[in-house]
Tab-separated table of C-alpha atoms and ligand atoms in Angstrom:
chain	number	residue	atom	x	y	z
A	23	MET	CA	-18.370	104.756	184.484
A	24	PRO	CA	-20.252	103.004	187.303
A	25	ASN	CA	-18.794	99.654	188.258
A	26	THR	CA	-21.443	97.112	187.126
A	27	TYR	CA	-19.436	94.007	187.996
A	28	ALA	CA	-21.559	91.634	190.088
A	29	PRO	CA	-19.361	89.056	191.802
A	30	PRO	CA	-20.657	85.460	191.585
A	31	ALA	CA	-22.254	84.077	194.721
A	32	ARG	CA	-19.525	82.355	196.723
A	33	LEU	CA	-21.331	79.642	198.640
A	34	ALA	CA	-23.262	78.301	195.643
A	35	LEU	CA	-23.396	75.403	193.232
A	36	SER	CA	-21.571	75.712	189.914
A	37	HIS	CA	-23.498	76.884	186.870
A	38	LEU	CA	-23.560	73.288	185.651
A	39	ALA	CA	-24.838	71.641	188.791
A	40	PRO	CA	-28.530	72.607	188.664
A	41	GLY	CA	-28.797	70.762	185.320
A	42	ALA	CA	-27.325	67.601	186.862
A	43	PHE	CA	-29.739	64.914	187.946
A	44	GLN	CA	-29.676	61.232	188.682
A	45	SER	CA	-29.818	59.231	185.473
A	46	GLU	CA	-33.172	57.611	184.738
A	47	ILE	CA	-31.323	54.285	184.413
A	48	ARG	CA	-29.987	54.463	187.975
A	49	ALA	CA	-33.339	55.695	189.265
A	50	MET	CA	-35.085	52.640	187.784
A	51	SER	CA	-32.438	50.325	189.229
A	52	LEU	CA	-32.997	51.767	192.721
A	53	GLU	CA	-36.761	51.438	192.369
A	54	CYS	CA	-36.344	47.860	191.104
A	55	ASP	CA	-34.125	46.952	194.103
A	56	ARG	CA	-36.658	48.505	196.457
A	57	ILE	CA	-39.442	46.190	195.284
A	58	GLY	CA	-37.151	43.177	194.680
A	59	GLY	CA	-37.870	43.122	190.912
A	60	ILE	CA	-35.816	41.824	187.954
A	61	ASN	CA	-33.594	44.556	186.599
A	62	LEU	CA	-33.548	44.698	182.790
A	63	ALA	CA	-32.906	48.438	183.083
A	64	GLN	CA	-29.202	48.949	183.731
A	65	GLY	CA	-26.617	47.386	181.379
A	66	ILE	CA	-24.917	45.625	184.245
A	67	CYS	CA	-24.535	42.197	182.596
A	68	ASP	CA	-24.521	39.755	185.492
A	69	THR	CA	-23.371	36.832	183.339
A	70	PRO	CA	-20.338	34.921	184.767
A	71	VAL	CA	-16.820	36.398	184.718
A	72	PRO	CA	-14.437	33.993	182.864
A	73	ALA	CA	-12.737	31.868	185.562
A	74	LEU	CA	-9.187	32.574	184.416
A	75	VAL	CA	-9.838	36.332	184.456
A	76	GLN	CA	-11.108	36.105	188.049
A	77	GLU	CA	-8.240	33.892	189.105
A	78	ALA	CA	-5.555	36.145	187.610
A	79	ALA	CA	-6.955	39.179	189.465
A	80	ILE	CA	-7.060	37.258	192.759
A	81	GLN	CA	-3.504	36.007	192.239
A	82	ALA	CA	-2.415	39.579	191.470
A	83	ILE	CA	-3.764	40.754	194.829
A	84	HIS	CA	-2.004	37.887	196.644
A	85	GLY	CA	1.116	38.596	194.605
A	86	GLY	CA	1.280	42.192	195.863
A	87	HIS	CA	-0.005	44.067	192.794
A	88	ASN	CA	-1.931	46.499	194.944
A	89	ILE	CA	-0.139	49.776	194.386
A	90	TYR	CA	-0.373	52.447	191.684
A	91	THR	CA	0.661	51.233	188.262
A	92	ARG	CA	2.308	53.284	185.540
A	93	LEU	CA	-0.193	56.009	184.716
A	94	ASP	CA	-1.055	54.430	181.365
A	95	GLY	CA	-1.343	50.894	182.754
A	96	ILE	CA	0.852	47.810	183.218
A	97	THR	CA	3.074	46.879	180.280
A	98	ARG	CA	1.594	43.394	180.068
A	99	LEU	CA	-1.927	44.741	179.544
A	100	ARG	CA	-0.895	47.495	177.112
A	101	ASN	CA	0.927	44.844	175.063
A	102	ALA	CA	-2.124	42.577	175.139
A	103	ILE	CA	-4.463	45.396	174.034
A	104	ALA	CA	-2.124	46.363	171.180
A	105	ALA	CA	-1.956	42.675	170.124
A	106	LYS	CA	-5.769	42.460	170.202
A	107	GLN	CA	-6.195	45.585	168.069
A	108	SER	CA	-3.722	44.127	165.587
A	109	ARG	CA	-5.327	40.650	165.583
A	110	ASP	CA	-8.946	41.820	165.309
A	111	TYR	CA	-8.631	44.898	163.099
A	112	ALA	CA	-5.080	44.950	161.682
A	113	LEU	CA	-4.626	48.263	163.526
A	114	ASP	CA	-1.097	48.720	164.821
A	115	TYR	CA	-0.590	50.790	167.978
A	116	ASP	CA	2.670	51.246	169.872
A	117	PRO	CA	1.938	49.886	173.377
A	118	GLU	CA	4.504	52.324	174.829
A	119	SER	CA	2.893	55.501	173.514
A	120	GLU	CA	-0.495	54.773	171.925
A	121	ILE	CA	-2.451	52.706	174.461
A	122	LEU	CA	-3.907	53.964	177.744
A	123	VAL	CA	-5.495	51.545	180.201
A	124	SER	CA	-8.355	53.674	181.512
A	125	SER	CA	-10.854	53.624	184.305
A	126	GLY	CA	-13.514	52.216	182.008
A	127	ALA	CA	-14.413	53.558	178.577
A	128	THR	CA	-16.156	56.254	180.642
A	129	GLY	CA	-12.869	57.478	182.131
A	130	GLY	CA	-11.295	57.262	178.696
A	131	LEU	CA	-13.923	59.555	177.173
A	132	HIS	CA	-13.566	62.068	179.987
A	133	ALA	CA	-9.778	62.193	179.554
A	134	ALA	CA	-9.957	62.364	175.746
A	135	ALA	CA	-12.436	65.248	175.851
A	136	MET	CA	-10.262	67.130	178.371
A	137	ALA	CA	-7.205	66.614	176.195
A	138	LEU	CA	-8.646	67.455	172.776
A	139	LEU	CA	-11.594	69.820	173.110
A	140	ASN	CA	-12.172	73.365	174.398
A	141	PRO	CA	-15.220	74.788	176.205
A	142	GLY	CA	-17.944	75.612	173.686
A	143	ASP	CA	-16.658	73.179	171.042
A	144	GLU	CA	-19.451	71.261	169.338
A	145	VAL	CA	-19.425	67.466	169.188
A	146	LEU	CA	-21.801	65.563	166.880
A	147	VAL	CA	-23.622	62.713	168.626
A	148	PHE	CA	-26.213	60.426	167.040
A	149	GLU	CA	-29.667	60.259	168.626
A	150	PRO	CA	-30.824	58.018	170.283
A	151	PHE	CA	-27.689	58.439	172.395
A	152	TYR	CA	-26.073	56.856	175.431
A	153	GLY	CA	-26.722	59.341	178.241
A	154	TYR	CA	-23.183	59.334	179.635
A	155	HIS	CA	-21.841	60.511	176.274
A	156	VAL	CA	-23.972	63.620	176.232
A	157	SER	CA	-23.600	64.260	179.974
A	158	THR	CA	-19.812	63.798	179.960
A	159	LEU	CA	-19.483	66.321	177.142
A	160	SER	CA	-21.867	68.774	178.814
A	161	ALA	CA	-20.030	68.411	182.133
A	162	GLN	CA	-16.909	69.665	180.370
A	163	ARG	CA	-18.772	72.696	179.033
A	164	LEU	CA	-18.730	71.229	175.528
A	165	ALA	CA	-21.790	71.364	173.279
A	166	PRO	CA	-23.185	67.994	172.144
A	167	VAL	CA	-25.113	68.458	168.875
A	168	LEU	CA	-27.689	65.709	168.382
A	169	VAL	CA	-28.074	64.203	164.916
A	170	PRO	CA	-31.171	61.975	164.663
A	171	LEU	CA	-30.874	58.512	163.170
A	172	ALA	CA	-33.884	58.068	160.909
A	173	GLY	CA	-36.853	55.776	161.541
A	174	GLN	CA	-37.209	52.519	163.420
A	175	ASP	CA	-34.113	50.998	161.825
A	176	CYS	CA	-31.999	54.009	162.883
A	177	ALA	CA	-30.755	54.750	159.358
A	178	LEU	CA	-27.885	57.182	158.888
A	179	ASP	CA	-29.147	60.469	157.448
A	180	THR	CA	-26.058	61.936	155.787
A	181	ALA	CA	-27.812	65.185	154.900
A	182	ALA	CA	-28.809	65.717	158.550
A	183	LEU	CA	-25.253	64.965	159.615
A	184	GLU	CA	-23.772	67.436	157.139
A	185	ALA	CA	-26.343	70.077	158.127
A	186	ALA	CA	-25.308	69.755	161.793
A	187	VAL	CA	-21.686	70.771	161.109
A	188	THR	CA	-20.784	74.371	162.017
A	189	PRO	CA	-17.452	76.211	162.270
A	190	ARG	CA	-17.428	75.223	165.979
A	191	THR	CA	-17.682	71.470	165.300
A	192	ARG	CA	-14.500	69.703	166.439
A	193	ALA	CA	-15.463	66.029	166.764
A	194	LEU	CA	-17.982	63.306	166.085
A	195	LEU	CA	-18.678	60.729	168.779
A	196	LEU	CA	-19.749	57.408	167.288
A	197	ASN	CA	-20.983	54.381	169.231
A	198	THR	CA	-20.983	51.151	167.236
A	199	PRO	CA	-22.531	48.698	168.048
A	200	ALA	CA	-24.830	51.280	169.561
A	201	ASN	CA	-26.605	51.612	172.863
A	202	PRO	CA	-29.630	51.840	172.994
A	203	CYS	CA	-30.753	51.007	169.424
A	204	GLY	CA	-28.335	48.143	168.665
A	205	LYS	CA	-27.276	49.630	165.350
A	206	VAL	CA	-24.061	48.205	163.876
A	207	PHE	CA	-22.751	50.792	161.412
A	208	ASN	CA	-21.916	49.107	158.111
A	209	ARG	CA	-19.023	49.919	155.791
A	210	ALA	CA	-21.017	52.203	153.480
A	211	GLU	CA	-22.243	54.241	156.467
A	212	LEU	CA	-18.777	54.426	157.983
A	213	GLU	CA	-17.438	55.639	154.636
A	214	GLU	CA	-19.996	58.456	154.649
A	215	ILE	CA	-19.030	59.349	158.204
A	216	SER	CA	-15.307	59.249	157.493
A	217	ASN	CA	-15.771	61.426	154.370
A	218	LEU	CA	-17.485	64.044	156.496
A	219	VAL	CA	-14.899	63.805	159.281
A	220	LEU	CA	-12.042	64.210	156.791
A	221	LYS	CA	-13.778	67.001	154.863
A	222	HIS	CA	-14.316	69.075	158.023
A	223	ASP	CA	-11.042	68.024	159.695
A	224	LEU	CA	-12.717	66.598	162.820
A	225	PHE	CA	-11.691	64.087	165.467
A	226	LEU	CA	-13.646	60.848	165.458
A	227	ILE	CA	-14.174	59.415	168.934
A	228	THR	CA	-15.476	55.845	168.756
A	229	ASP	CA	-17.047	53.925	171.615
A	230	GLU	CA	-16.668	50.253	170.683
A	231	ILE	CA	-17.472	48.742	174.075
A	232	TYR	CA	-19.943	46.285	172.442
A	233	GLU	CA	-17.508	45.199	169.725
A	234	TYR	CA	-18.045	41.481	170.471
A	235	PHE	CA	-21.845	41.708	170.700
A	236	VAL	CA	-22.947	41.394	167.074
A	237	TYR	CA	-25.662	39.091	165.745
A	238	ASP	CA	-26.921	37.331	162.627
A	239	GLY	CA	-23.430	37.023	161.133
A	240	GLN	CA	-22.822	40.797	161.141
A	241	GLN	CA	-19.318	42.125	161.668
A	242	HIS	CA	-18.127	45.002	163.794
A	243	ILE	CA	-15.993	47.331	161.685
A	244	SER	CA	-13.638	49.484	163.724
A	245	PRO	CA	-13.926	52.948	162.118
A	246	ALA	CA	-10.188	53.627	162.539
A	247	THR	CA	-9.595	50.999	159.820
A	248	LEU	CA	-11.058	53.248	157.119
A	249	PRO	CA	-8.528	55.035	154.915
A	250	GLY	CA	-7.068	58.147	156.538
A	251	MET	CA	-8.945	57.659	159.801
A	252	LYS	CA	-6.470	56.086	162.228
A	253	GLU	CA	-4.509	59.232	163.093
A	254	ARG	CA	-7.671	61.204	163.934
A	255	THR	CA	-9.673	58.446	165.620
A	256	ILE	CA	-9.710	58.014	169.388
A	257	VAL	CA	-10.835	54.444	170.070
A	258	LEU	CA	-12.576	53.734	173.378
A	259	SER	CA	-13.364	50.221	174.504
A	260	GLY	CA	-12.985	48.033	177.562
A	261	PHE	CA	-13.633	44.904	179.560
A	262	SER	CA	-16.869	45.778	181.399
A	263	LYS	CA	-19.118	44.054	178.900
A	264	THR	CA	-16.869	41.423	177.313
A	265	TYR	CA	-15.743	39.904	180.646
A	266	SER	CA	-18.843	40.971	182.642
A	267	VAL	CA	-16.773	43.128	185.011
A	268	THR	CA	-18.640	46.444	184.952
A	269	GLY	CA	-17.601	47.086	188.571
A	270	TRP	CA	-13.877	46.653	187.893
A	271	ARG	CA	-13.737	49.979	186.017
A	272	LEU	CA	-11.327	48.836	183.367
A	273	GLY	CA	-11.192	50.011	179.769
A	274	TYR	CA	-8.763	51.495	177.309
A	275	VAL	CA	-8.058	54.214	174.799
A	276	ALA	CA	-6.086	53.583	171.590
A	277	ALA	CA	-4.966	56.665	169.673
A	278	ASP	CA	-2.106	58.255	167.811
A	279	ALA	CA	0.891	59.207	170.002
A	280	ARG	CA	0.284	62.905	169.141
A	281	TRP	CA	-2.847	62.857	171.299
A	282	MET	CA	-2.102	60.149	173.803
A	283	GLY	CA	0.316	62.062	176.041
A	284	ALA	CA	-2.331	64.665	176.888
A	285	ILE	CA	-5.123	62.063	177.181
A	286	SER	CA	-3.014	60.069	179.655
A	287	TYR	CA	-2.173	63.236	181.595
A	288	PHE	CA	-5.831	64.082	182.153
A	289	HIS	CA	-6.677	60.472	182.983
A	290	ASP	CA	-3.913	60.543	185.610
A	291	LEU	CA	-5.330	63.734	187.159
A	292	THR	CA	-8.719	62.125	187.777
A	293	TYR	CA	-7.985	58.432	188.246
A	294	VAL	CA	-4.184	58.175	188.762
A	295	CYS	CA	-4.357	54.716	187.201
A	296	ALA	CA	-6.849	51.959	186.464
A	297	PRO	CA	-7.265	49.367	189.269
A	298	SER	CA	-3.978	47.517	189.551
A	299	ALA	CA	-4.936	43.896	190.283
A	300	PHE	CA	-7.805	43.941	187.795
A	301	GLN	CA	-5.389	44.949	185.040
A	302	HIS	CA	-3.713	41.559	185.534
A	303	GLY	CA	-7.092	39.822	185.289
A	304	ALA	CA	-7.906	41.514	181.977
A	305	ALA	CA	-4.408	40.832	180.619
A	306	ALA	CA	-4.823	37.114	181.355
A	307	GLY	CA	-8.187	37.180	179.552
A	308	LEU	CA	-6.761	38.816	176.451
A	309	GLU	CA	-3.734	36.511	176.427
A	310	GLN	CA	-5.419	33.204	177.167
A	311	LEU	CA	-9.091	33.147	176.187
A	312	PRO	CA	-9.486	31.345	172.844
A	313	PRO	CA	-11.259	32.953	169.847
A	314	SER	CA	-14.214	30.655	170.583
A	315	PHE	CA	-14.843	32.621	173.817
A	316	TYR	CA	-15.806	35.669	171.767
A	317	THR	CA	-17.908	33.789	169.208
A	318	GLU	CA	-19.747	31.975	172.016
A	319	LEU	CA	-20.332	35.286	173.771
A	320	SER	CA	-22.173	36.639	170.769
A	321	ALA	CA	-24.009	33.335	170.118
A	322	ASP	CA	-25.186	33.206	173.766
A	323	HIS	CA	-26.422	36.773	173.583
A	324	GLN	CA	-28.127	36.155	170.253
A	325	ASP	CA	-30.050	33.397	172.009
A	326	LYS	CA	-30.941	35.687	174.944
A	327	ARG	CA	-32.031	38.332	172.427
A	328	ALA	CA	-34.390	35.826	170.744
A	329	ARG	CA	-35.998	34.865	174.090
A	330	LEU	CA	-36.616	38.464	175.133
A	331	LEU	CA	-37.853	39.468	171.656
A	332	SER	CA	-40.383	36.668	171.718
A	333	ALA	CA	-41.657	37.628	175.211
A	334	LEU	CA	-41.908	41.314	174.271
A	335	ARG	CA	-43.890	40.423	171.139
A	336	ASP	CA	-46.227	38.234	173.193
A	337	ALA	CA	-46.698	41.127	175.634
A	338	GLY	CA	-47.648	43.451	172.748
A	339	LEU	CA	-44.570	45.622	173.240
A	340	GLU	CA	-43.460	45.751	169.552
A	341	PRO	CA	-39.686	45.331	169.830
A	342	SER	CA	-37.138	46.468	167.243
A	343	VAL	CA	-34.558	43.764	166.483
A	344	PRO	CA	-31.052	44.991	167.431
A	345	ALA	CA	-28.126	43.940	165.220
A	346	GLY	CA	-25.658	44.422	168.079
A	347	ALA	CA	-25.078	45.449	171.719
A	348	TYR	CA	-27.492	43.929	174.228
A	349	TYR	CA	-30.540	46.121	174.491
A	350	ILE	CA	-33.961	46.065	172.867
A	351	LEU	CA	-36.014	49.189	172.252
A	352	ALA	CA	-39.672	48.253	172.471
A	353	GLY	CA	-42.826	50.203	171.668
A	354	ALA	CA	-44.766	51.154	174.797
A	355	ALA	CA	-47.743	52.938	173.197
A	356	ASN	CA	-50.119	50.327	174.672
A	357	LEU	CA	-48.907	50.762	178.248
A	358	PRO	CA	-50.742	53.128	180.580
A	359	GLY	CA	-49.027	56.393	181.518
A	360	LYS	CA	-48.389	59.712	179.791
A	361	THR	CA	-44.597	59.602	179.713
A	362	ALA	CA	-42.124	56.799	179.182
A	363	ALA	CA	-40.965	57.223	182.796
A	364	GLU	CA	-44.552	56.651	183.989
A	365	LYS	CA	-44.925	53.670	181.666
A	366	ALA	CA	-41.691	52.139	182.999
A	367	ARG	CA	-42.891	52.553	186.582
A	368	ARG	CA	-46.298	51.063	185.766
A	369	LEU	CA	-44.611	48.095	184.068
A	370	LEU	CA	-42.375	47.592	187.118
A	371	SER	CA	-45.277	47.613	189.550
A	372	ALA	CA	-47.433	45.357	187.312
A	373	THR	CA	-44.757	42.758	186.462
A	374	GLY	CA	-41.718	43.359	188.696
A	375	VAL	CA	-39.600	43.889	185.544
A	376	ALA	CA	-37.588	47.103	185.292
A	377	ALA	CA	-36.923	48.760	181.917
A	378	VAL	CA	-35.616	52.246	181.140
A	379	ALA	CA	-37.806	55.032	179.784
A	380	GLY	CA	-36.953	55.671	176.118
A	381	SER	CA	-36.880	59.410	176.861
A	382	ALA	CA	-33.486	58.855	178.556
A	383	PHE	CA	-31.939	58.449	175.093
A	384	PHE	CA	-33.471	61.399	173.231
A	385	ARG	CA	-33.834	65.179	173.457
A	386	PRO	CA	-36.796	66.282	175.609
A	387	GLY	CA	-40.171	65.302	174.148
A	388	LEU	CA	-38.940	62.259	172.194
A	389	GLY	CA	-38.800	58.577	173.124
A	390	GLU	CA	-41.929	58.794	175.285
A	391	ASN	CA	-43.405	55.699	173.648
A	392	LEU	CA	-40.306	53.556	173.993
A	393	LEU	CA	-38.774	51.395	176.701
A	394	ARG	CA	-35.287	49.870	176.700
A	395	PHE	CA	-34.749	46.332	177.976
A	396	CYS	CA	-31.301	44.768	178.616
A	397	PHE	CA	-30.916	41.050	177.848
A	398	ALA	CA	-27.380	40.482	179.217
A	399	LYS	CA	-28.785	38.585	182.155
A	400	LYS	CA	-28.380	35.157	183.729
A	401	ASP	CA	-30.684	32.728	181.891
A	402	ARG	CA	-32.720	32.054	185.035
A	403	ASP	CA	-33.454	35.768	185.587
A	404	LEU	CA	-34.118	36.429	181.916
A	405	ASP	CA	-36.561	33.518	181.710
A	406	GLU	CA	-38.377	34.702	184.840
A	407	ALA	CA	-38.574	38.242	183.394
A	408	CYS	CA	-39.937	36.836	180.111
A	409	ALA	CA	-42.579	34.777	181.955
A	410	ARG	CA	-43.669	37.867	183.902
A	411	LEU	CA	-43.809	40.046	180.774
A	412	ARG	CA	-45.995	37.451	179.030
A	413	LYS	CA	-48.568	37.812	181.815
A	414	LEU	CA	-48.936	41.526	181.057
B	522	PLP	N1	-20.230	53.028	176.490
B	522	PLP	C1	-21.467	52.572	176.265
B	522	PLP	C2	-22.091	52.791	174.931
B	522	PLP	C3	-22.175	51.921	177.265
B	522	PLP	O1	-23.409	51.470	177.028
B	522	PLP	C4	-21.568	51.717	178.523
B	522	PLP	C5	-22.288	51.052	179.632
B	522	PLP	O2	-23.463	50.861	179.630
B	522	PLP	C6	-20.272	52.200	178.702
B	522	PLP	C7	-19.628	52.851	177.660
B	522	PLP	C8	-19.571	52.053	180.016
B	522	PLP	O3	-18.300	51.479	179.819
B	522	PLP	P1	-17.287	51.344	181.012
B	522	PLP	O4	-17.881	50.452	182.041
B	522	PLP	O5	-16.073	50.742	180.364
B	522	PLP	O6	-17.031	52.697	181.540
């Protein structure tokens, strides 16, 4: 037999790397900075950080909390997260073995996928999706399987979901409230999802980073609260959005102790621990901010949503009204340009307002007539962006 083995090229990129490219969201942010525009593209919420959260982090630095923490986070913060899960959702987690303070929800997802899934495993993800979800799974040689939400109101299509399950499906990744479409999954929908997850014996990974951003009296339901779901649900959330600290890289994972040891191990390998001093800042926030902080947060954002919706309507950009999170998907059919990326660039040069091409949230070929706008902005900047959009 001739030896047909061809060794891989040695000085070469990995098989994954050629498919990697800068996210459209970051690209728009760079372009926006270059021309000094107003950035409604990236979800960087530049609203103020609560004073006591800032102060506690500064005090922690002065107090010498600058070294590695326990790999799953400081006890004070794990206790505070467990207390929050219990207070908000009546979900009881042992802070010693079922809470991981992670380097953002992003680091939590990476660690959870490393710990629970094998290369080639399929993970169901609703479309439109948050790009990092799909890219994080792909980067681990997992197979995201996109399940479209139906129509403008992003309705759950249970038949499509069921049809997407194969013998290789291991998990469903659910983002509620959702980026980019603002969908807040209601109880009936979550029941359908949990029935499917239980029937096929899947993990449910939930990204609840926008849990406090819900509007018009809606309620965020944490999917782990549904019967039989807690032991198989990996909850991801964090402080980036709630305390406006996206750059602190601080989030958490809550999950059954059976899974948490391995999740923490893989988080340790990549991040060692979440930033030490900032953990104290977040702990102070959870311990001391009153319930009114969270209700005001959603009321303030509901008001920002109304202002941007009105400007987008006046500009002829047909917005959908999001029930949660802090993005608006708007129709861009009337804007010049063949693709959504071209339309976003034309809008930026005409108005100085950056939005993200809708195509960033769909499989290739879809979303070309949509743009996503973020409204978690300082009032002054949002009002200026609205005034500029109205001149379109
Ligand atoms: N999950 C979703 C759905 C997001 O939209 C974002 C940020 O835009 C993140 C996670 C990032 O969270 P973190 O900063 O905690 O990594």
